[in-house]
Amino acid sequence: MMVLALLQVGLLAKDSLVVVQAAREGAREAAVTSDDTRIRQAALRGGGGLSEERTEVQVDRSGSMGDPVTVHVRYRAPMVVPFVEWLFPDEVLLGSAATMRQETDGT
């Protein structure tokens, strides 16, 4: 039982790192475009393995070229390891944000 619980915690840690990478990739794309669809796609590509239905991407943009743009990624991580469901909630909300300087005027 302990090994299975540790496996589930390890999977959550991996998902957390993937969410951080997804936010970075989304922010990188947001620095050069204002197209929210492209930003979401970049975040999902960067977060390889994240379920599109369980992932939320939000862009906070202020000003124009030279000003910051922040991408927030939230992921509802499911519990996938059998026999330890009773130790964990049905899903865990993981989130990360990344900020980069806008390199273009957003076109």
PDB file of C-alpha atoms in Angstrom:
ATOM      1  CA  MET A   1       0.000   0.000   0.000  1.00  0.00           C
ATOM      2  CA  MET A   2       2.818   2.385   0.918  1.00  0.00           C
ATOM      3  CA  VAL A   3       4.584   1.805  -2.410  1.00  0.00           C
ATOM      4  CA  LEU A   4       1.388   2.525  -4.337  1.00  0.00           C
ATOM      5  CA  ALA A   5       0.821   5.725  -2.352  1.00  0.00           C
ATOM      6  CA  LEU A   6       4.398   6.826  -3.059  1.00  0.00           C
ATOM      7  CA  LEU A   7       3.872   6.060  -6.741  1.00  0.00           C
ATOM      8  CA  GLN A   8       0.781   8.307  -6.790  1.00  0.00           C
ATOM      9  CA  VAL A   9       2.695  11.123  -5.061  1.00  0.00           C
ATOM     10  CA  GLY A  10       5.484  10.715  -7.618  1.00  0.00           C
ATOM     11  CA  LEU A  11       3.005  11.003 -10.468  1.00  0.00           C
ATOM     12  CA  LEU A  12       1.600  14.193  -8.924  1.00  0.00           C
ATOM     13  CA  ALA A  13       5.133  15.604  -8.637  1.00  0.00           C
ATOM     14  CA  LYS A  14       5.750  14.799 -12.314  1.00  0.00           C
ATOM     15  CA  ASP A  15       2.459  16.462 -13.291  1.00  0.00           C
ATOM     16  CA  SER A  16       3.453  19.524 -11.272  1.00  0.00           C
ATOM     17  CA  LEU A  17       6.722  19.840 -13.210  1.00  0.00           C
ATOM     18  CA  VAL A  18       4.869  19.394 -16.494  1.00  0.00           C
ATOM     19  CA  VAL A  19       2.441  22.196 -15.531  1.00  0.00           C
ATOM     20  CA  VAL A  20       5.412  24.507 -14.836  1.00  0.00           C
ATOM     21  CA  GLN A  21       6.840  23.711 -18.285  1.00  0.00           C
ATOM     22  CA  ALA A  22       3.435  24.279 -19.909  1.00  0.00           C
ATOM     23  CA  ALA A  23       3.224  27.746 -18.333  1.00  0.00           C
ATOM     24  CA  ARG A  24       6.724  28.588 -19.603  1.00  0.00           C
ATOM     25  CA  GLU A  25       5.888  27.479 -23.133  1.00  0.00           C
ATOM     26  CA  GLY A  26       2.632  29.432 -23.063  1.00  0.00           C
ATOM     27  CA  ALA A  27       4.417  32.572 -21.845  1.00  0.00           C
ATOM     28  CA  ARG A  28       7.072  32.172 -24.532  1.00  0.00           C
ATOM     29  CA  GLU A  29       4.342  32.089 -27.185  1.00  0.00           C
ATOM     30  CA  ALA A  30       2.418  34.951 -25.539  1.00  0.00           C
ATOM     31  CA  ALA A  31       5.549  37.105 -25.757  1.00  0.00           C
ATOM     32  CA  VAL A  32       5.330  37.055 -29.561  1.00  0.00           C
ATOM     33  CA  THR A  33       1.600  36.776 -30.299  1.00  0.00           C
ATOM     34  CA  SER A  34      -1.748  37.843 -28.889  1.00  0.00           C
ATOM     35  CA  ASP A  35      -3.608  34.851 -30.367  1.00  0.00           C
ATOM     36  CA  ASP A  36      -5.031  33.009 -27.337  1.00  0.00           C
ATOM     37  CA  THR A  37      -5.557  29.832 -29.377  1.00  0.00           C
ATOM     38  CA  ARG A  38      -1.873  29.670 -30.320  1.00  0.00           C
ATOM     39  CA  ILE A  39      -0.904  30.385 -26.709  1.00  0.00           C
ATOM     40  CA  ARG A  40      -3.124  27.550 -25.435  1.00  0.00           C
ATOM     41  CA  GLN A  41      -1.753  25.158 -28.059  1.00  0.00           C
ATOM     42  CA  ALA A  42       1.834  26.077 -27.122  1.00  0.00           C
ATOM     43  CA  ALA A  43       1.080  25.493 -23.448  1.00  0.00           C
ATOM     44  CA  LEU A  44      -0.489  22.105 -24.187  1.00  0.00           C
ATOM     45  CA  ARG A  45       2.451  21.100 -26.398  1.00  0.00           C
ATOM     46  CA  GLY A  46       4.905  22.206 -23.706  1.00  0.00           C
ATOM     47  CA  GLY A  47       2.966  20.266 -21.129  1.00  0.00           C
ATOM     48  CA  GLY A  48       3.195  17.025 -23.094  1.00  0.00           C
ATOM     49  CA  GLY A  49       0.857  14.532 -21.583  1.00  0.00           C
ATOM     50  CA  LEU A  50      -1.596  16.967 -19.987  1.00  0.00           C
ATOM     51  CA  SER A  51      -5.208  16.196 -20.826  1.00  0.00           C
ATOM     52  CA  GLU A  52      -6.691  19.056 -22.847  1.00  0.00           C
ATOM     53  CA  GLU A  53     -10.051  18.679 -21.067  1.00  0.00           C
ATOM     54  CA  ARG A  54      -8.413  18.992 -17.639  1.00  0.00           C
ATOM     55  CA  THR A  55      -6.176  21.969 -18.502  1.00  0.00           C
ATOM     56  CA  GLU A  56      -7.087  25.641 -18.224  1.00  0.00           C
ATOM     57  CA  VAL A  57      -4.879  28.359 -19.723  1.00  0.00           C
ATOM     58  CA  GLN A  58      -5.351  32.039 -18.870  1.00  0.00           C
ATOM     59  CA  VAL A  59      -3.381  34.971 -20.317  1.00  0.00           C
ATOM     60  CA  ASP A  60      -2.905  38.232 -18.391  1.00  0.00           C
ATOM     61  CA  ARG A  61      -1.496  40.939 -20.618  1.00  0.00           C
ATOM     62  CA  SER A  62      -0.801  44.531 -19.647  1.00  0.00           C
ATOM     63  CA  GLY A  63       0.410  47.272 -21.934  1.00  0.00           C
ATOM     64  CA  SER A  64       2.248  46.516 -25.154  1.00  0.00           C
ATOM     65  CA  MET A  65       5.768  45.739 -26.364  1.00  0.00           C
ATOM     66  CA  GLY A  66       8.222  45.624 -23.471  1.00  0.00           C
ATOM     67  CA  ASP A  67       5.528  45.090 -20.834  1.00  0.00           C
ATOM     68  CA  PRO A  68       4.965  41.753 -19.089  1.00  0.00           C
ATOM     69  CA  VAL A  69       2.562  39.025 -20.140  1.00  0.00           C
ATOM     70  CA  THR A  70       1.703  36.228 -17.711  1.00  0.00           C
ATOM     71  CA  VAL A  71       0.302  32.812 -18.585  1.00  0.00           C
ATOM     72  CA  HIS A  72      -1.440  30.812 -15.851  1.00  0.00           C
ATOM     73  CA  VAL A  73      -1.901  27.070 -16.339  1.00  0.00           C
ATOM     74  CA  ARG A  74      -4.169  25.048 -14.071  1.00  0.00           C
ATOM     75  CA  TYR A  75      -4.461  21.285 -14.331  1.00  0.00           C
ATOM     76  CA  ARG A  76      -6.839  18.952 -12.519  1.00  0.00           C
ATOM     77  CA  ALA A  77      -4.603  15.919 -11.963  1.00  0.00           C
ATOM     78  CA  PRO A  78      -6.538  12.665 -11.607  1.00  0.00           C
ATOM     79  CA  MET A  79      -5.657   9.890  -9.209  1.00  0.00           C
ATOM     80  CA  VAL A  80      -4.640   6.943 -11.355  1.00  0.00           C
ATOM     81  CA  VAL A  81      -2.991   4.432  -9.028  1.00  0.00           C
ATOM     82  CA  PRO A  82      -5.431   1.709  -7.941  1.00  0.00           C
ATOM     83  CA  PHE A  83      -6.073   0.661  -4.337  1.00  0.00           C
ATOM     84  CA  VAL A  84      -5.030   4.009  -2.794  1.00  0.00           C
ATOM     85  CA  GLU A  85      -7.963   6.149  -3.963  1.00  0.00           C
ATOM     86  CA  TRP A  86      -9.191   6.429  -0.383  1.00  0.00           C
ATOM     87  CA  LEU A  87      -5.952   8.219   0.610  1.00  0.00           C
ATOM     88  CA  PHE A  88      -6.335  11.021  -1.941  1.00  0.00           C
ATOM     89  CA  PRO A  89      -9.084  13.287  -3.267  1.00  0.00           C
ATOM     90  CA  ASP A  90     -10.551  12.453  -6.695  1.00  0.00           C
ATOM     91  CA  GLU A  91      -8.322  15.067  -8.298  1.00  0.00           C
ATOM     92  CA  VAL A  92      -5.675  17.589  -7.271  1.00  0.00           C
ATOM     93  CA  LEU A  93      -5.542  21.113  -8.702  1.00  0.00           C
ATOM     94  CA  LEU A  94      -2.019  21.966  -9.846  1.00  0.00           C
ATOM     95  CA  GLY A  95      -1.107  25.403 -11.105  1.00  0.00           C
ATOM     96  CA  SER A  96       1.767  27.484 -12.313  1.00  0.00           C
ATOM     97  CA  ALA A  97       2.363  30.886 -13.885  1.00  0.00           C
ATOM     98  CA  ALA A  98       5.145  32.225 -16.051  1.00  0.00           C
ATOM     99  CA  THR A  99       5.823  35.832 -17.016  1.00  0.00           C
ATOM    100  CA  MET A 100       7.802  37.101 -19.988  1.00  0.00           C
ATOM    101  CA  ARG A 101       8.318  40.459 -21.627  1.00  0.00           C
ATOM    102  CA  GLN A 102       6.249  41.083 -24.762  1.00  0.00           C
ATOM    103  CA  GLU A 103       8.599  41.184 -27.741  1.00  0.00           C
ATOM    104  CA  THR A 104       6.102  42.479 -30.298  1.00  0.00           C
ATOM    105  CA  ASP A 105       2.998  44.611 -30.293  1.00  0.00           C
ATOM    106  CA  GLY A 106       0.935  41.426 -30.097  1.00  0.00           C
ATOM    107  CA  THR A 107       0.076  40.954 -33.756  1.00  0.00           C
TER     108      THR A 107
END
